[in-house]
Coordinates of N, CA and C in Angstrom, one line a residue:
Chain L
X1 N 96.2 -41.4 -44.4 CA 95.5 -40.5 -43.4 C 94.3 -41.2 -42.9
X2 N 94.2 -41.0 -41.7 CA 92.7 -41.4 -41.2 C 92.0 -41.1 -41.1
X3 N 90.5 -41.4 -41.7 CA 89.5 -40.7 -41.7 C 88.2 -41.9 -42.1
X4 N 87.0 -41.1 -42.7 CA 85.4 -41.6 -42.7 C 85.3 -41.3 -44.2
X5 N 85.3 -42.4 -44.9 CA 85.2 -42.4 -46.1 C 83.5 -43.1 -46.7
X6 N 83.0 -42.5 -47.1 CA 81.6 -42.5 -47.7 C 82.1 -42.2 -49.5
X7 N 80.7 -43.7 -49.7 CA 80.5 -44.3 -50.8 C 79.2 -44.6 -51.2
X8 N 78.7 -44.2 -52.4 CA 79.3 -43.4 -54.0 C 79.2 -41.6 -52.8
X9 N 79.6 -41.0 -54.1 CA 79.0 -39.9 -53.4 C 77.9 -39.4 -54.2
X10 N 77.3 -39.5 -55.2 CA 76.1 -39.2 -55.9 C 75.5 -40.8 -56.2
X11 N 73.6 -41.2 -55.8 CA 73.0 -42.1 -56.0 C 72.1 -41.7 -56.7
X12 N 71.4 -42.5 -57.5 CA 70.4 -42.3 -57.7 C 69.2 -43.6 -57.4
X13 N 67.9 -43.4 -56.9 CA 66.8 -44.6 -56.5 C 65.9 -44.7 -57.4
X14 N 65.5 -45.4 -57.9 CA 64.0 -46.1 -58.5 C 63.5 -46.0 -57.7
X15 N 62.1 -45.7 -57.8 CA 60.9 -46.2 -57.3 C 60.6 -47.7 -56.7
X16 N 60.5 -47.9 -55.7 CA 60.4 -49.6 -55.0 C 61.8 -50.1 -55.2
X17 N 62.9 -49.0 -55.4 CA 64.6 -49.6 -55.0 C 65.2 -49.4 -53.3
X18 N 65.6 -51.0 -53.2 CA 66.6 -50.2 -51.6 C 67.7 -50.2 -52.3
X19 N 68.3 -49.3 -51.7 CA 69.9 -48.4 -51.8 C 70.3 -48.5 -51.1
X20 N 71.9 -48.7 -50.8 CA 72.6 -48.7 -49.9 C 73.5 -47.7 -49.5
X21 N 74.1 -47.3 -48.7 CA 75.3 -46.6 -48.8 C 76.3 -46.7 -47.5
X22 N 77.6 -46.9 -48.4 CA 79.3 -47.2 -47.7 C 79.7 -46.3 -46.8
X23 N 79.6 -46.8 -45.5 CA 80.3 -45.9 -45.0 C 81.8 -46.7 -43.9
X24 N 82.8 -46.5 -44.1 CA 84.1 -46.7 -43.7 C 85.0 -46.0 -43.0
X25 N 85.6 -46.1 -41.6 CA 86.5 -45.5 -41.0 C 87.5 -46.5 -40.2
X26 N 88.5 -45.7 -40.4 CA 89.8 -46.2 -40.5 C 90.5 -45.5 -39.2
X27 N 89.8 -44.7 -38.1 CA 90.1 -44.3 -36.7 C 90.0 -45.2 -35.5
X28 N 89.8 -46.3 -35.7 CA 89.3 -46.5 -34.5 C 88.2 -46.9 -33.7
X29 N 87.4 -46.0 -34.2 CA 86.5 -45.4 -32.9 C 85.3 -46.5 -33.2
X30 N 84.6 -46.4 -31.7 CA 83.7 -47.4 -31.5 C 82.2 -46.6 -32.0
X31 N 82.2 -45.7 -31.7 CA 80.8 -45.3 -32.4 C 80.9 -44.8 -33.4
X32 N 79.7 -45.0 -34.1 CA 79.2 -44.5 -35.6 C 78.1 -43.9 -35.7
X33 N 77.3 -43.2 -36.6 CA 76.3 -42.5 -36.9 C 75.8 -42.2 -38.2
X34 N 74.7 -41.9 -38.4 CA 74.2 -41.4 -39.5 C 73.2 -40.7 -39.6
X35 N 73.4 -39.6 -40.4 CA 72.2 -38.4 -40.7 C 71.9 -37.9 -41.7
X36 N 70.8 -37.2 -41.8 CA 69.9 -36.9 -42.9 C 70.7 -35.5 -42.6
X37 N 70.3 -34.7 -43.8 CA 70.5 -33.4 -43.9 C 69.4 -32.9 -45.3
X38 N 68.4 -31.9 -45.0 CA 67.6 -31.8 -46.0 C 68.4 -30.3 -46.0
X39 N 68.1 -29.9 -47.5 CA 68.7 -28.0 -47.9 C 67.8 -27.3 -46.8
X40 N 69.2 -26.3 -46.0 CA 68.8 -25.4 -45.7 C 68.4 -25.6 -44.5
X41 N 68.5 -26.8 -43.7 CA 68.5 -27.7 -42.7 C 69.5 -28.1 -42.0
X42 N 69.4 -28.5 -40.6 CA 70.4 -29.2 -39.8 C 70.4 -30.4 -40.0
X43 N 71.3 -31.2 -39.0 CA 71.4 -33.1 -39.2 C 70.6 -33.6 -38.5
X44 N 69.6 -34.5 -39.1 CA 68.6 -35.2 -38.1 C 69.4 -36.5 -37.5
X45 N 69.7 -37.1 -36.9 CA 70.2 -38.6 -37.0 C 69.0 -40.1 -37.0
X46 N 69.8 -40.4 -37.7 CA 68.8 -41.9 -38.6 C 68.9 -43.0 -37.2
X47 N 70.5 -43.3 -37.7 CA 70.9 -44.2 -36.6 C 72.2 -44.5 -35.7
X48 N 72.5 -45.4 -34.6 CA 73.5 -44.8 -34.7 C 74.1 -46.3 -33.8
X49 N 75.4 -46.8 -33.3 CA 75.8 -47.9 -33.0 C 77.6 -47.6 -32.2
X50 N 77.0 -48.3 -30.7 CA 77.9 -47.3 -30.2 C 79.7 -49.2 -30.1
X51 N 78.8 -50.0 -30.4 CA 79.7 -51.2 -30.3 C 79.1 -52.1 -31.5
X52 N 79.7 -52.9 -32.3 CA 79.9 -53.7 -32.9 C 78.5 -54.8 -32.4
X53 N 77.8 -55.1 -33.7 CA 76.8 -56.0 -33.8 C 75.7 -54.9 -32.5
X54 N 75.4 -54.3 -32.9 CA 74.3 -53.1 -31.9 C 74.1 -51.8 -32.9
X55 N 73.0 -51.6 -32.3 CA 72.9 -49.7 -33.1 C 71.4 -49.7 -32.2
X56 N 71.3 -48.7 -32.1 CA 70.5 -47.8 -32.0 C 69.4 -46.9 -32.8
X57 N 68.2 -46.9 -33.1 CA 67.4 -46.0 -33.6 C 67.4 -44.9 -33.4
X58 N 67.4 -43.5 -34.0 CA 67.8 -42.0 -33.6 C 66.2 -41.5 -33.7
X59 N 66.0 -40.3 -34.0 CA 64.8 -39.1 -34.1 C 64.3 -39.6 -35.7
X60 N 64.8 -40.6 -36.5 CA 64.0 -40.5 -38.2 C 64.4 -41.7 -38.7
X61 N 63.9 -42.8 -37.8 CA 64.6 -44.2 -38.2 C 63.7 -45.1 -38.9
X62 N 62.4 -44.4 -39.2 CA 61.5 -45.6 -39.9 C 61.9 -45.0 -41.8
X63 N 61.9 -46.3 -42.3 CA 62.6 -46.7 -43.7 C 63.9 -46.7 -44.1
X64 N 64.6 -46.5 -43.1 CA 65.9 -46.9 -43.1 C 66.2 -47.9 -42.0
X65 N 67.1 -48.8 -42.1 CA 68.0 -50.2 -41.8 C 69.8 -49.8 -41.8
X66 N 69.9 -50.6 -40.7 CA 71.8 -50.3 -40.5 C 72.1 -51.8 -40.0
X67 N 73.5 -52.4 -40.5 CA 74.2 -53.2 -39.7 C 75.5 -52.4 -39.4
X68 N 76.1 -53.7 -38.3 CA 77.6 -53.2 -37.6 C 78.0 -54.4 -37.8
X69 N 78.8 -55.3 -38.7 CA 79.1 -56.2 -38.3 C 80.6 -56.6 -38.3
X70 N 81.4 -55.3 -38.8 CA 82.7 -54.9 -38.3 C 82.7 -53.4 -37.7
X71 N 83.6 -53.6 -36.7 CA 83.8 -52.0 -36.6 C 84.2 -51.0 -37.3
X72 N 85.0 -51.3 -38.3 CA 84.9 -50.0 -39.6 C 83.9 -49.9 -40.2
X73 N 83.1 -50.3 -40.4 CA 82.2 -50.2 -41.2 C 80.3 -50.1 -41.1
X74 N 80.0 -49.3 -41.5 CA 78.6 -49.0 -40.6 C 77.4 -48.8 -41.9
X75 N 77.5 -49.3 -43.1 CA 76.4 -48.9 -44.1 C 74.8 -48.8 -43.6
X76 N 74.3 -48.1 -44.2 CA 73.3 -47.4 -44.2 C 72.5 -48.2 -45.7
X77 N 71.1 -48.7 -45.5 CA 69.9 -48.9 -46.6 C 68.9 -47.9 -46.2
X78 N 68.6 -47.7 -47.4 CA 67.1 -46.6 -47.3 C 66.2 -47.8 -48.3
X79 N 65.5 -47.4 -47.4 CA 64.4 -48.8 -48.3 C 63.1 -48.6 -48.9
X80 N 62.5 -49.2 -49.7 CA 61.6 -48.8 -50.6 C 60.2 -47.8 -49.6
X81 N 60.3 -48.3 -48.2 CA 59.5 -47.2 -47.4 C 59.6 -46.2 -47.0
X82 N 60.5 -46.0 -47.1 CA 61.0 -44.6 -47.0 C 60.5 -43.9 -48.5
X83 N 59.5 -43.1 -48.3 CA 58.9 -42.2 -49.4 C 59.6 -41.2 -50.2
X84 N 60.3 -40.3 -48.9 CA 60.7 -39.0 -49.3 C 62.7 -39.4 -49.0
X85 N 62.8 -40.1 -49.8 CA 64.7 -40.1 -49.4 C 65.7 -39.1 -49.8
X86 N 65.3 -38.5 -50.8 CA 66.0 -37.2 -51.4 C 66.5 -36.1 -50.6
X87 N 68.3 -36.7 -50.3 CA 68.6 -35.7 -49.0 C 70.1 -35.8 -49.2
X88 N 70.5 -35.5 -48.9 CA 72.3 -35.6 -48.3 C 72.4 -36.3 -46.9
X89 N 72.9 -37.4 -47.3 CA 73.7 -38.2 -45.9 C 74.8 -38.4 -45.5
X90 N 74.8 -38.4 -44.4 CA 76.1 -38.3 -43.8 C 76.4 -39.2 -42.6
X91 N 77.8 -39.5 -42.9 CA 78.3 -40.7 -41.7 C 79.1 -39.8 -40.9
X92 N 78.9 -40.0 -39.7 CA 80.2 -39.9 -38.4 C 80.6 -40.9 -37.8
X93 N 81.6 -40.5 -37.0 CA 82.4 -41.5 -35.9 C 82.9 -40.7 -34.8
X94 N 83.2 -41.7 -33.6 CA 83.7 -40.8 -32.3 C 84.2 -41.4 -31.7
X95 N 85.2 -41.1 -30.9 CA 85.6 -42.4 -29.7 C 84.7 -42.7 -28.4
X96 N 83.8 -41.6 -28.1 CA 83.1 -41.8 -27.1 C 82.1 -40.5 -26.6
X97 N 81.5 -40.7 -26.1 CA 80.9 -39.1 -25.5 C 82.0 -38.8 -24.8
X98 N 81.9 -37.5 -24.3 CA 81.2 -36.2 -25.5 C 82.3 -35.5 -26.2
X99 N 83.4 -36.2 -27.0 CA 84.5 -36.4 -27.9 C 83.7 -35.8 -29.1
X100 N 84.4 -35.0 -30.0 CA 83.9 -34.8 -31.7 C 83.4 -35.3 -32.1
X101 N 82.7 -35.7 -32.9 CA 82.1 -36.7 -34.1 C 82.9 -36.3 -35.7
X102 N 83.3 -37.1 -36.1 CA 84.2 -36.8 -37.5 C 83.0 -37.0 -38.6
X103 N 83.6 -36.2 -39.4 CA 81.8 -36.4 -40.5 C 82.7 -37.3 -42.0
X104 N 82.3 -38.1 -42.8 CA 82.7 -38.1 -43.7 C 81.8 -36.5 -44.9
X105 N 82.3 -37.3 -46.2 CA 82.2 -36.1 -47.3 C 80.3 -36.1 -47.7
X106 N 79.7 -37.2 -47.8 CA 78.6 -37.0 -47.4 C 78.0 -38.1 -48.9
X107 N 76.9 -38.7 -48.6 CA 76.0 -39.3 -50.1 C 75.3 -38.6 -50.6
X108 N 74.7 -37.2 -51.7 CA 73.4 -37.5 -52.4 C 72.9 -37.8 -52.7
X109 N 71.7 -38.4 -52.0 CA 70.6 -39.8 -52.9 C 69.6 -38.4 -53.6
X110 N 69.4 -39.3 -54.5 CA 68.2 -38.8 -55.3 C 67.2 -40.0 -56.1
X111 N 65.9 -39.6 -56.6 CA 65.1 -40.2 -56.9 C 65.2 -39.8 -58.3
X112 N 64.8 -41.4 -59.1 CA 64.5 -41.0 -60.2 C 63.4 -40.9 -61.0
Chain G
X1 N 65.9 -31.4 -25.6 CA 67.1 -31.5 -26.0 C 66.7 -29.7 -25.8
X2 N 68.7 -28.8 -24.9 CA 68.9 -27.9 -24.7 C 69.0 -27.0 -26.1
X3 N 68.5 -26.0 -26.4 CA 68.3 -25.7 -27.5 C 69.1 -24.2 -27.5
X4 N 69.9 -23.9 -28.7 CA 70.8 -22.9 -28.9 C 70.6 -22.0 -30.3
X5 N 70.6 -20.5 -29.9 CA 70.4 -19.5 -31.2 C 71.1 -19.1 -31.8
X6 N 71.2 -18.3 -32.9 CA 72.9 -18.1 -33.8 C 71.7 -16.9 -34.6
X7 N 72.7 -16.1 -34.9 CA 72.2 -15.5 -36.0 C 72.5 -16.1 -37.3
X8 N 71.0 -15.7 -38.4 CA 71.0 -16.7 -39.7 C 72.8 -16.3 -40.3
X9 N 73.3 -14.8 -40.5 CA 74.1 -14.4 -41.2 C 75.1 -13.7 -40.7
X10 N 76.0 -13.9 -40.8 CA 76.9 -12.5 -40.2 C 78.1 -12.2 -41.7
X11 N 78.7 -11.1 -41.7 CA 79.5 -10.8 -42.8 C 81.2 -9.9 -42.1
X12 N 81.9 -10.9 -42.7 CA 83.3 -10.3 -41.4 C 84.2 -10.1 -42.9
X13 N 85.3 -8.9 -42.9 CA 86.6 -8.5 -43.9 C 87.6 -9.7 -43.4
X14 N 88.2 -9.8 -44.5 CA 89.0 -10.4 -44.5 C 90.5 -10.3 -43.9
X15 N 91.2 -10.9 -43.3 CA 92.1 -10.6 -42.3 C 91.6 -9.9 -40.7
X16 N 90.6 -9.4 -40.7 CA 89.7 -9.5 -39.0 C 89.3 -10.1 -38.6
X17 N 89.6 -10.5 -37.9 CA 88.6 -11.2 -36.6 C 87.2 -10.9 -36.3
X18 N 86.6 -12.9 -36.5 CA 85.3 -12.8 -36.2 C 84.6 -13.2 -35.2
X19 N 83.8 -12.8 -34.8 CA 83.3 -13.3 -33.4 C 81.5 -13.8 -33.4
X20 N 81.2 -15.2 -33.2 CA 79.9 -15.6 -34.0 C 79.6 -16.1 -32.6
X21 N 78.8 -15.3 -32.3 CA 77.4 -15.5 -30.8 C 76.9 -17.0 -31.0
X22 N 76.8 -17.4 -29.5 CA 75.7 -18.3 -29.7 C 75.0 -18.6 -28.3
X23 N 73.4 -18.2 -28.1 CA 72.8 -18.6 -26.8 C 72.1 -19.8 -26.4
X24 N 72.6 -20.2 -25.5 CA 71.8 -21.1 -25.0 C 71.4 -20.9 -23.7
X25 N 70.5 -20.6 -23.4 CA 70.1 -20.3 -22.0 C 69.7 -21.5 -21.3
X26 N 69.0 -22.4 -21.8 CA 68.3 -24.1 -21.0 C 69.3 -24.7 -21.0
X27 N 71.0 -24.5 -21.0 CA 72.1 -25.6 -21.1 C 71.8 -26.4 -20.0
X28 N 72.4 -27.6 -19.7 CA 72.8 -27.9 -18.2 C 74.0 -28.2 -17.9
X29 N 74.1 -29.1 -16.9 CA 75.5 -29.2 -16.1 C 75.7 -30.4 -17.2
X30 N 75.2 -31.3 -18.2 CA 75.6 -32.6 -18.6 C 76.2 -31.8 -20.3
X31 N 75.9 -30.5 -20.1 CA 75.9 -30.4 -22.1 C 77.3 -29.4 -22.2
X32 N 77.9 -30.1 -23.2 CA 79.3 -29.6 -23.4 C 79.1 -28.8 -24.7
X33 N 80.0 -27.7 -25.2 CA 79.5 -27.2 -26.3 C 80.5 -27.2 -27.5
X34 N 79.6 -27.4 -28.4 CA 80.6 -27.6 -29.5 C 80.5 -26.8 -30.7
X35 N 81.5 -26.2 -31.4 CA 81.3 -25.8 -32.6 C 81.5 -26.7 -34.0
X36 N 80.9 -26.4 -35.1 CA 81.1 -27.3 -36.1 C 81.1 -26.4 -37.1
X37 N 81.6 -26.2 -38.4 CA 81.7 -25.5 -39.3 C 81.3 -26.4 -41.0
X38 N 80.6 -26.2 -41.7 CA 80.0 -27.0 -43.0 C 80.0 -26.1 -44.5
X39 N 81.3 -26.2 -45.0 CA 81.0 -25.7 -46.5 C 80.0 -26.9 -47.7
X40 N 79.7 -26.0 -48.6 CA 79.0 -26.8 -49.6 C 78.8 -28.1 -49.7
X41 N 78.1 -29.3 -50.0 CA 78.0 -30.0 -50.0 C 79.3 -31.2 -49.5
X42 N 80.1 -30.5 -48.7 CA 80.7 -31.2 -47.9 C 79.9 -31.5 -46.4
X43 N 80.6 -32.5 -45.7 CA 80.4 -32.8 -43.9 C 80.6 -32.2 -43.4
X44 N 80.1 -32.0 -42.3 CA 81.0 -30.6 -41.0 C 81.6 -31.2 -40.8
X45 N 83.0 -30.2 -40.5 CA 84.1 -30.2 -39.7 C 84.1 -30.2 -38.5
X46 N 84.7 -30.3 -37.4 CA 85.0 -30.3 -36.0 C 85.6 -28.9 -35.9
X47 N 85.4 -27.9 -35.2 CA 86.4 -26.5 -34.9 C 86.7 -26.7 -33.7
X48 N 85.6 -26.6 -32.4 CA 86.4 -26.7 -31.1 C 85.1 -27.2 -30.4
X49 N 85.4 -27.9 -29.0 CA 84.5 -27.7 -27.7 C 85.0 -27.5 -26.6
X50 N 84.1 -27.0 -25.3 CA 84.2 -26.4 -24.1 C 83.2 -26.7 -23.2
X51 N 84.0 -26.9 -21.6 CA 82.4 -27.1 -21.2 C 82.0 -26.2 -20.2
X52 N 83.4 -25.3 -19.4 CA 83.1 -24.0 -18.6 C 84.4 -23.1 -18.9
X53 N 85.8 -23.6 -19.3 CA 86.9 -23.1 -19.5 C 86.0 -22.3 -20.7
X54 N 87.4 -21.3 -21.0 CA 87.7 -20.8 -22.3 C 88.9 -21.7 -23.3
X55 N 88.9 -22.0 -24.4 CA 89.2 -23.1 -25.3 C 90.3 -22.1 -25.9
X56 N 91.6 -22.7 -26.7 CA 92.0 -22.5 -27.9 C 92.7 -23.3 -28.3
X57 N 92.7 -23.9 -30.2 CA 92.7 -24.4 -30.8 C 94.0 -23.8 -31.7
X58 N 94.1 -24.4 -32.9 CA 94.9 -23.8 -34.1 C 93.7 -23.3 -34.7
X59 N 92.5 -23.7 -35.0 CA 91.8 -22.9 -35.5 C 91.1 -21.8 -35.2
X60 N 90.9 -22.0 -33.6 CA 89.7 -21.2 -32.7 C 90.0 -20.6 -31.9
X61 N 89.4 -19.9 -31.3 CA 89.1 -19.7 -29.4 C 87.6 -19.9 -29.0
X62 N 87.1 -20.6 -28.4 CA 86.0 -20.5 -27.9 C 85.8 -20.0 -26.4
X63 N 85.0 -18.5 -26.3 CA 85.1 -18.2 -24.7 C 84.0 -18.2 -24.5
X64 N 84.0 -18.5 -23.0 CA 81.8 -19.4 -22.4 C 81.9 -18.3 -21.4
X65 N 80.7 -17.5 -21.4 CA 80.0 -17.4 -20.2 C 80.4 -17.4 -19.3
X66 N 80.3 -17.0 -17.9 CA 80.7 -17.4 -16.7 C 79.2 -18.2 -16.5
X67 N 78.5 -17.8 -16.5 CA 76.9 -18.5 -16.4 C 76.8 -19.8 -17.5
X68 N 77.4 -20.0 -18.4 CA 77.2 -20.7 -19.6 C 76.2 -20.7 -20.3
X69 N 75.3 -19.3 -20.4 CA 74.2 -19.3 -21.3 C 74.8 -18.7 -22.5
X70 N 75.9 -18.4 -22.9 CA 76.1 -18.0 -24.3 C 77.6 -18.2 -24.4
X71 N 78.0 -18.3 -25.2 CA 79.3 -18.7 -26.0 C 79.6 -18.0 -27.5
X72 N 80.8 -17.8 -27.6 CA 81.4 -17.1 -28.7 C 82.7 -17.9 -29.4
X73 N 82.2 -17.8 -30.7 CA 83.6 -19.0 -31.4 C 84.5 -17.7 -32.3
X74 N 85.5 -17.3 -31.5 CA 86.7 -16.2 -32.0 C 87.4 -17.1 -33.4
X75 N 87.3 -16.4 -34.5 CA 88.3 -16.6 -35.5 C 89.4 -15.1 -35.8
X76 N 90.5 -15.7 -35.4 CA 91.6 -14.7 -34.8 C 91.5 -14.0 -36.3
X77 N 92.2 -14.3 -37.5 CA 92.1 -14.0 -38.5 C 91.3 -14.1 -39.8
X78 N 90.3 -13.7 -40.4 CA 89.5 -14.3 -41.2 C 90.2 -14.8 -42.7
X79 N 89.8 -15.5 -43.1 CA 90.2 -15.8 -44.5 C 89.3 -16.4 -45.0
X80 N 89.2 -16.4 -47.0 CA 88.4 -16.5 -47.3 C 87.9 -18.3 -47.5
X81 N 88.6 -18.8 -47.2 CA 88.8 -20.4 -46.7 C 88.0 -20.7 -45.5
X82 N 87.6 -19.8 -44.8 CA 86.4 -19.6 -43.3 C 84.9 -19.2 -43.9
X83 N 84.6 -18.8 -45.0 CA 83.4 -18.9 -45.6 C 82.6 -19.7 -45.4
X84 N 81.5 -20.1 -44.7 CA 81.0 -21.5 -43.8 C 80.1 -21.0 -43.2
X85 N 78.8 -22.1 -43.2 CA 77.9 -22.4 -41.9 C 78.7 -22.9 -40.7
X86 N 78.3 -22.2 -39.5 CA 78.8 -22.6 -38.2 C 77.9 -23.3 -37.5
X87 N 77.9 -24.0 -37.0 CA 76.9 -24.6 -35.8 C 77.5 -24.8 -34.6
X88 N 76.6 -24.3 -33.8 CA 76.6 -24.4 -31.9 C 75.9 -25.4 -31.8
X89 N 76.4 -26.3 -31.0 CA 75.7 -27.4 -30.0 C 75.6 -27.8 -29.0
X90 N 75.1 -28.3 -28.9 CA 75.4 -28.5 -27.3 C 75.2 -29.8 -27.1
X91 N 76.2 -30.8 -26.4 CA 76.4 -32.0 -26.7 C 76.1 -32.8 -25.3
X92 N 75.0 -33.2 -25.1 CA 74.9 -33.8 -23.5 C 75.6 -35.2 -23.5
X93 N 76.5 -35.3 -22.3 CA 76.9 -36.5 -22.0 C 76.5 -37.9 -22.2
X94 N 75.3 -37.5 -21.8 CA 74.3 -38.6 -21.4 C 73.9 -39.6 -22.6
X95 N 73.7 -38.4 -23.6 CA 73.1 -39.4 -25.0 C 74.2 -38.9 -26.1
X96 N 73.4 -40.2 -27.7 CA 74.5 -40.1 -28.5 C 74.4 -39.1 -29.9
X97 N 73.5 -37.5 -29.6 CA 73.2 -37.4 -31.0 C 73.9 -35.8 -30.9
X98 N 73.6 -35.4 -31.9 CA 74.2 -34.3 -31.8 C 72.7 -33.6 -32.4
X99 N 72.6 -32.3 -32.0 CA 71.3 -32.1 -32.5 C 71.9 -30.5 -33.2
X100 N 71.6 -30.3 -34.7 CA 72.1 -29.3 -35.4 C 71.0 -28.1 -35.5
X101 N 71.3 -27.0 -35.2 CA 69.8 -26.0 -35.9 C 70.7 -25.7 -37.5
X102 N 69.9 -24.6 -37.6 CA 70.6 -24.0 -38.9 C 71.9 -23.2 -38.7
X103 N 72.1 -23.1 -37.8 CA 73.5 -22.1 -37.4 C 73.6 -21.0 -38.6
X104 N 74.9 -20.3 -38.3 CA 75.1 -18.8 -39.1 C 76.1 -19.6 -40.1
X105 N 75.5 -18.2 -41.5 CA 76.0 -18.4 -42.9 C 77.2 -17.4 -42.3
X106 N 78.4 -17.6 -42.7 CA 79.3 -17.0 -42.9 C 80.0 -16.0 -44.0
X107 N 79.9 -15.0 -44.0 CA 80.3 -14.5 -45.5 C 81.8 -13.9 -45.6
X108 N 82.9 -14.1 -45.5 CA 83.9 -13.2 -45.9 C 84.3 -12.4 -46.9
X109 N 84.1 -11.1 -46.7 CA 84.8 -9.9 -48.0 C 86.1 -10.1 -48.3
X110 N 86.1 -10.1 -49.3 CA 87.9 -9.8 -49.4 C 88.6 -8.2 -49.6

């Protein structure tokens, strides 16, 4: 089946750790994304990359890092400057505006 | 970014039909609307979008406005598998984000 597979789905960070996290789709599609989600809250978007070797900065892009350097695959780092990472993230994909965005299952980072 | 209201909660029986408001009055001509539905620590799902028609889906019906300040996401039958945050959006052509409020908790009775 095709879909947006996100990896691990529970993290945990150290203090002064970057973390990464898997994100994989198997649709196709040229754009990708990524978002924060704090409880109780909507999706902010981090970043986002509408073609291969490109991305874009979204509305909450300082301490986090993205490459594209295949089209399935779009991983996400949260990095030691990012203070507050303790969130649920989430990958999408789309074929284009203003088409769906498919969400994967999502990461819980947490701090230890 | 065109910004859209929901009520925090609504509570529908099971087997009726629900009908979940949503306004946007600042829409424009570039913002297409979308619904999205989010159980527990899962992703949202895709339900439907529209951008002046009325929509239907296997899951949905979405009917807009003739003005397009408010929109309604019809779930013909409820079940307790529709228990979910919904979110309205409104998706402008132009750029690439989707911008989420808190949308409506969903409660179904059984």
């Amino acid at each position: 089946d095709g879909g947006i597979t996100q990896s691990p789905k529970y993290l945990f960070r150290k203090e002064g750790q970057n973390v990464t996290l898997s994100c994989e789709q198997n649709l196709n599609h040229d754009a990708m994304y990524w978002y924060r989600q704090d409880p109780g809250q909507g999706l902010r978007l981090i970043y986002y990359s509408q073609i291969v070797n490109d991305f874009q900065k979204g509305d909450i892009a300082e301490g986090y890092s993205v490459s594209r350097e295949k089209k399935e695959s779009f991983p996400l780092t949260v990095t030691s400057a990012q203070k507050n990472p303790t969130a649920f993230y989430l990958c999408a994909s789309s074929i284009s505006r203003p088409q769906p965005q498919h969400f994967g299952d999502g990461t819980r980072l947490s701090i230890l | 970014d065109a910004k859209t209201t929901q009520p925090n909660s609504m509570e529908s029986n099971e087997e009726e039909p629900v009908h979940l408001p949503c306004n946007h009055s600042t829409i424009s001509g570039t913002d297409y609307i979308h619904w999205y539905r989010q159980l527990p620590s899962q992703g949202p799902e895709y339900v439907i979008h529209g951008l002046t028609s009325n929509v239907n889906n296997r899951m949905a019906s979405l009917a807009i406005a003739e003005d397009r300040k408010s929109s309604t996401l019809i779930l013909h039958r409820a079940t307790l598998r529709d228990a979910a945050v919904y979110y309205c959006i409104l998706r402008d052509v132009r750029y690439e984000k989707l911008t989420f409020g808190t949308g409506t908790r969903l409660t179904i009775i059984p």
